[in-house]
XYZ file of C-alpha atoms in Angstrom:
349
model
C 14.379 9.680 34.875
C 13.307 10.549 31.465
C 11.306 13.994 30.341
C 7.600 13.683 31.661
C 6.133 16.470 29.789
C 7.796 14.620 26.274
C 6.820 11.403 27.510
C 3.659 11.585 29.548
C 1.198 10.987 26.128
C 3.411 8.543 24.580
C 3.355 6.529 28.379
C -0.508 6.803 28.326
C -0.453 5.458 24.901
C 1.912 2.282 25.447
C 0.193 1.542 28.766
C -3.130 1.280 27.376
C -1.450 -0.645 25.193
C 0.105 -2.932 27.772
C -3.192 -3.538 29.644
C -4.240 -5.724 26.368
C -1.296 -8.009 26.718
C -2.652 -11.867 27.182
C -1.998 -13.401 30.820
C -0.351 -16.087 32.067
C -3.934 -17.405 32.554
C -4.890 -16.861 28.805
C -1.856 -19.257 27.707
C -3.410 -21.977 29.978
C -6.539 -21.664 28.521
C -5.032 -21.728 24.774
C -2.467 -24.782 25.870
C -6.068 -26.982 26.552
C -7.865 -26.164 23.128
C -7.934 -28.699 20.498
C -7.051 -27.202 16.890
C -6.042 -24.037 15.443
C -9.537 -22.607 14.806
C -10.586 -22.657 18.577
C -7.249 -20.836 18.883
C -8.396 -17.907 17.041
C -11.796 -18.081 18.158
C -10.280 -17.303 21.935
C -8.251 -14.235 20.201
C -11.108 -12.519 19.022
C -12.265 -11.980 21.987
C -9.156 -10.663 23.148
C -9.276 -6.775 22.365
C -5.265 -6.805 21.652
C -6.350 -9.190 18.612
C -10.098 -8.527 18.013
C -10.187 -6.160 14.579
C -6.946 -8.109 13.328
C -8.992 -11.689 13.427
C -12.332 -10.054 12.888
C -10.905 -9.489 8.555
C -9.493 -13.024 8.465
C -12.108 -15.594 6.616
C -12.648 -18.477 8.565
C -11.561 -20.681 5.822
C -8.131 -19.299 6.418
C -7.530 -20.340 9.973
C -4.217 -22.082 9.474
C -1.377 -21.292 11.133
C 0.590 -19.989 8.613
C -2.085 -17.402 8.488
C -2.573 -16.684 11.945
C 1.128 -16.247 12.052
C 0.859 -13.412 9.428
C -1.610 -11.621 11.426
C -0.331 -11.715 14.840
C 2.841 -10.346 13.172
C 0.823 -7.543 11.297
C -0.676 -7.020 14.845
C 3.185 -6.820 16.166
C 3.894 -3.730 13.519
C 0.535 -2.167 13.627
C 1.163 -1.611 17.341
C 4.804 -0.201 16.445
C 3.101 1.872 14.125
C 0.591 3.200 16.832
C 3.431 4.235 19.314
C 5.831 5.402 16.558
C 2.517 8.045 15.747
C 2.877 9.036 19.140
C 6.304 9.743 19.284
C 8.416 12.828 19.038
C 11.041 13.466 16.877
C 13.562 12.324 19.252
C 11.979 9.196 20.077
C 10.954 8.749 16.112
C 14.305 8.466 15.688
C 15.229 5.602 18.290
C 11.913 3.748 16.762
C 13.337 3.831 13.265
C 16.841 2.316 14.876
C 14.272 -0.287 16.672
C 12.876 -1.526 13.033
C 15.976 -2.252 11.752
C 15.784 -5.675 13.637
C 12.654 -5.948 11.816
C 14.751 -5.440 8.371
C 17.136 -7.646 9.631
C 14.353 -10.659 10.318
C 12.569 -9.977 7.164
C 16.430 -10.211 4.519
C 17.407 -13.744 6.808
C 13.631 -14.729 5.432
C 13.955 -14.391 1.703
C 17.836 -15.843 1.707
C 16.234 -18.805 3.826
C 13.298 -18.763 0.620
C 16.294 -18.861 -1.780
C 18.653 -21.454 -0.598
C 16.065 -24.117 0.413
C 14.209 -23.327 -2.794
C 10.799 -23.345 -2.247
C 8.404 -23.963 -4.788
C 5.859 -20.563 -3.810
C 9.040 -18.138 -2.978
C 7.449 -15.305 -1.575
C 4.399 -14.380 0.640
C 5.547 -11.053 1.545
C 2.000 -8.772 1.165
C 1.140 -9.096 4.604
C 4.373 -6.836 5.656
C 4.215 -4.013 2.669
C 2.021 -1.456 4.053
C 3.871 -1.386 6.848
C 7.437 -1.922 5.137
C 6.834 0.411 2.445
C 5.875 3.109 5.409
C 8.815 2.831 7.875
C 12.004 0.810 5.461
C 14.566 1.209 3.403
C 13.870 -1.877 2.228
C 11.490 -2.858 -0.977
C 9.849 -5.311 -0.906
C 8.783 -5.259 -4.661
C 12.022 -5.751 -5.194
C 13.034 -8.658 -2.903
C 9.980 -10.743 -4.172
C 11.864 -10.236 -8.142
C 14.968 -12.423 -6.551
C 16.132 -15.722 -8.422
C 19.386 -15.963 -6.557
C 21.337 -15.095 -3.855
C 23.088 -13.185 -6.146
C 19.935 -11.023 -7.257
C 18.570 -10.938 -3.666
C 21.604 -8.742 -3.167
C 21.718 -6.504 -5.996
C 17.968 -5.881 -5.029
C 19.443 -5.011 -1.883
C 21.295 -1.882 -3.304
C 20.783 1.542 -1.848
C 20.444 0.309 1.732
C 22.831 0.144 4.570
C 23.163 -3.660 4.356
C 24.432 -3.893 1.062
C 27.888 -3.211 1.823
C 28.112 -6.020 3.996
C 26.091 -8.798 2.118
C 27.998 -7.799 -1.051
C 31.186 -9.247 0.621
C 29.831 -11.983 1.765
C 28.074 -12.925 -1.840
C 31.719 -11.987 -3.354
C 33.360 -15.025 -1.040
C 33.967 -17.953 -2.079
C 30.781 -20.570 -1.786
C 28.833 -18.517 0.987
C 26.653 -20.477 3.040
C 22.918 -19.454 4.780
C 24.550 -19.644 7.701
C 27.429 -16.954 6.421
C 24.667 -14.137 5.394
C 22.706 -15.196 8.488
C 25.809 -13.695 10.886
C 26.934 -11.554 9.062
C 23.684 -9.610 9.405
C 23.665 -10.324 12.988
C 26.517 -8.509 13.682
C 25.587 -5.952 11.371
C 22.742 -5.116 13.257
C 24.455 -4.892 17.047
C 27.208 -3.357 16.056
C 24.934 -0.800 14.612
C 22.522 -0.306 17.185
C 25.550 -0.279 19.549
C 27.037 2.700 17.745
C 24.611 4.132 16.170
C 21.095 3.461 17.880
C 22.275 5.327 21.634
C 23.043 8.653 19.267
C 19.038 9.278 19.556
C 19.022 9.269 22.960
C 19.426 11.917 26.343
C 22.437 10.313 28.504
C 20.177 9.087 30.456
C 18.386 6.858 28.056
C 21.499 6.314 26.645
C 22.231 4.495 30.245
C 19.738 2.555 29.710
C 19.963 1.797 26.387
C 23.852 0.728 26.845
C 22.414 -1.862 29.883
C 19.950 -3.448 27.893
C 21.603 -3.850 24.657
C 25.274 -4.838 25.873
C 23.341 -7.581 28.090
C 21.788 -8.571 25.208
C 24.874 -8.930 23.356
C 26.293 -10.638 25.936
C 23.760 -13.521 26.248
C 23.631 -13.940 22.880
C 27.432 -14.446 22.651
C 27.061 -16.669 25.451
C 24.445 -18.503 23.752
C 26.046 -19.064 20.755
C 29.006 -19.854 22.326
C 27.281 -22.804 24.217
C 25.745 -24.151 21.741
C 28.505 -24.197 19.355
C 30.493 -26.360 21.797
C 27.487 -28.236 22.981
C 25.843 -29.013 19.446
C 28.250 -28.249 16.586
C 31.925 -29.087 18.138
C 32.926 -26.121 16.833
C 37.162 -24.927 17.440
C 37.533 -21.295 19.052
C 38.577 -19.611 15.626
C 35.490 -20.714 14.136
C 33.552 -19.825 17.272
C 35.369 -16.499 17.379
C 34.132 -15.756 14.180
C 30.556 -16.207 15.262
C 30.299 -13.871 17.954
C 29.981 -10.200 17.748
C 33.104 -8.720 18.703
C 31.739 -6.094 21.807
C 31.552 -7.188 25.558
C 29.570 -5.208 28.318
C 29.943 -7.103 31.636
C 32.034 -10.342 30.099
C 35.502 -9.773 30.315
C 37.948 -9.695 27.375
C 40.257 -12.405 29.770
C 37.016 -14.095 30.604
C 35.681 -14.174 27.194
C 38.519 -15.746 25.148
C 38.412 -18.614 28.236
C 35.027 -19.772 27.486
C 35.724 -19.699 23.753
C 39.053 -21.746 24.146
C 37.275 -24.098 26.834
C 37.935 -28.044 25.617
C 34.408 -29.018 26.255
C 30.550 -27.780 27.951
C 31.469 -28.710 31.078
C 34.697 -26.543 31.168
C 32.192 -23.505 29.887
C 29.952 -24.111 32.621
C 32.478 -23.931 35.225
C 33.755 -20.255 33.761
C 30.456 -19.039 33.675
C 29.280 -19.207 37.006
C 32.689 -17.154 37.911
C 31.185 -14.070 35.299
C 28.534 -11.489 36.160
C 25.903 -13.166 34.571
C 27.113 -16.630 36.891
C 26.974 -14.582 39.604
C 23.128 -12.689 39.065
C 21.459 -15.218 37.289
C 20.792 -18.951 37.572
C 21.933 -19.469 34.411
C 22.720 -23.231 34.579
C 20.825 -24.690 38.384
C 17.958 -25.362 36.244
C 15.852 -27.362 33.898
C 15.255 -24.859 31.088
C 16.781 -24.173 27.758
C 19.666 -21.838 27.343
C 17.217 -19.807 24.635
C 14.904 -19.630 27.319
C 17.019 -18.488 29.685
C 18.159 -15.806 27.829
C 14.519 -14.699 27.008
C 13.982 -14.704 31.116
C 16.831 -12.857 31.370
C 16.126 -10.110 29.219
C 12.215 -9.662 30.168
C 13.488 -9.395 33.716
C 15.367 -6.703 32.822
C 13.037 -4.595 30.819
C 10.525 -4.999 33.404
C 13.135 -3.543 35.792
C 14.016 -0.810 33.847
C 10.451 0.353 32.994
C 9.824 0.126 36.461
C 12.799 2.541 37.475
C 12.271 4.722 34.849
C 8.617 4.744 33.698
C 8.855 8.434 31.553
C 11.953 7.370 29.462
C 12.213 5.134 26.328
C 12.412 2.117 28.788
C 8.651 1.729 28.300
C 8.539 1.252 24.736
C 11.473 -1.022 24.399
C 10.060 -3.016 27.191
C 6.444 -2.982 25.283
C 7.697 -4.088 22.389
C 9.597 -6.875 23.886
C 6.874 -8.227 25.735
C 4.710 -8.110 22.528
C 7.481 -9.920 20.449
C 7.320 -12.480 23.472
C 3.817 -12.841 23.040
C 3.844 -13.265 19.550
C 6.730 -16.159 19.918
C 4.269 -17.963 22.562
C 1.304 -17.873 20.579
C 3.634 -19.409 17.632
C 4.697 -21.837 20.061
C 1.214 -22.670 20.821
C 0.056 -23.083 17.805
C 2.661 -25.791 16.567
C 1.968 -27.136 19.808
C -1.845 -27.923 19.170
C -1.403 -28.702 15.475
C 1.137 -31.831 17.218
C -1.908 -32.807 19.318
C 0.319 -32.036 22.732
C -1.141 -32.143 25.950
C -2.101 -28.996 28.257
C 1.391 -29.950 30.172
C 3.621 -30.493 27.261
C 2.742 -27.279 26.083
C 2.853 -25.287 28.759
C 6.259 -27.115 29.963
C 7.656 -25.699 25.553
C 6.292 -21.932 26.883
C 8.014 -22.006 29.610
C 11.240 -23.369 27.692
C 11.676 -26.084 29.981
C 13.989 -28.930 28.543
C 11.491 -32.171 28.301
């Protein structure tokens, strides 16, 4: 599967790459340190994180810090493979960053409706934003209001969409947060698989209409479980494509009266069927995260010279990122080696 001659230096990059990724034995170790400083101490001696730490002063070992360079580590590595690339697979990278886009506009609107005092703190992404975005970020940082955080939004493929939203009548966080959301499937759905052979386009289709689905099954969940939500509201939640849920099986877990009913029409879907999605004692988010790394893994596996092994990279570094986050909060709470490891692992305490 895939081209080897296109693919066999851009393989050779990402698995060098991969070898760098911490172990489930490195997490242990970080779960039993004390404080956030002994943290990064342990990184620097990690060669995935070495250089990155090597420039931060140790007066600066906070977490909010840290954060900003493991996430600087997250797009220099993007930038690394998209070197690498060819034109064809440039071109499925530059689809990938949009999610990055996406992450960084829910950000400032966050900034701007809980009014913080400090705004911005966007430096640590520029380089990197001003190389491979449509987006400015000396122009977001200039935003007041939602209003303004818009209109700085001009000339990119999201103002359409947040302009409507802004024009509506008392928009909520919540409003701009979906309506992004489903801005950015529907557009990777469409758009995104145009990049690639039909092959990858196979295997594109599998992992992004799973995705879709679990998210819509997330959401779903917890909007019934948490929120009490009725199915138009739910409806309008969801993004409006299905891959292996049913239309027919769909609208019944919408229009279920309660949880319970939900459960029971899950376990009759395709994802019921191939995953334990509810004989467990994990979160639903983490659930969906198994979910999904199970099936990267698989697909790099089955097709090791395709675009399977950077999307499954990537992932896995995005994972790594979240658990090091994770960590983090964890040993700034003063949690034990167990309650740690038992967040990681998503498992409901």
């Amino acid at each position: 599967m895939g081209n080897l001659m296109s693919y066999s230096g851009l393989v050779t990059k990402v698995r060098a790459m991969g070898s760098k990724l911490l172990t489930e034995q490195d997490f242990e170790t970080i779960a039993s340190m004390r404080n956030v400083p002994e943290i990064v101490e342990y990184l620097k001696t990690k060669p995935a994180y070495t250089e990155a730490f090597e420039k931060l002063d140790t007066t600066l070992y906070h977490r909010g810090n840290v954060e900003k360079v493991l996430t600087q580590s997250l797009y220099s590595d993007y930038s690394r493979i998209y070197c690498f690339a060819g034109r064809r697979q440039k071109e499925f990278l530059k689809g990938y960053w949009k999610r990055y886009e996406v992450d960084l506009i829910n950000y400032c609107f966050r900034i701007i409706f809980n009014h913080y005092d400090i705004p911005f703190d966007l430096d640590y992404k520029k380089k990197y934003f001003d190389r491979y975005s449509q987006i400015s970020i000396d122009r977001l940082v200039t935003s007041n209001s939602v209003e303004e955080l818009v209109e700085n939004l001009q000339g990119t493929e999201y103002y359409a969409t947040l302009k409507r939203i802004s024009n509506s009548e008392n928009p909520t966080l919540y409003d701009f947060d979906m309506a992004l959301e489903q801005y950015y499937f529907r557009n990777a759905w469409m758009r995104q698989r145009k990049a690639l052979t039909k092959e990858e386009r196979e295997i594109f289709t599998k992992d992004c209409g799973t995705k879709i689905d679990l998210l819509n099954l997330e959401w779903i969940y917890r909007a019934k479980k948490y929120y009490h939500m009725l199915p138009p509201d739910i409806y309008l939640m969801t993004i409006p494509i299905h891959y292996k849920i049913r239309i027919e099986e769909f609208k019944a877990l919408v229009e279920t009266a309660n949880v319970e009913q939900f459960e029971t029409i899950l376990q009759s879907t395709y994802y019921g069927k191939h995953y334990e999605l509810l004989n467990t004692n994990k979160k639903i988010e983490q659930l969906y995260k198994e979910c999904l790394h199970n099936l990267y893994l698989s697909d790099r596996r089955k097709n090791p010279y395709s675009i399977a092994t950077v999307n499954t990279y990537l992932f896995l570094k995005e994972e790594e990122i979240d658990k090091l986050i994770m960590s983090l909060e964890c040993v700034r709470y003063g949690l034990t080696k167990q309650e740690t490891l038992a967040y990681l692992g998503g498992e409901v305490q």
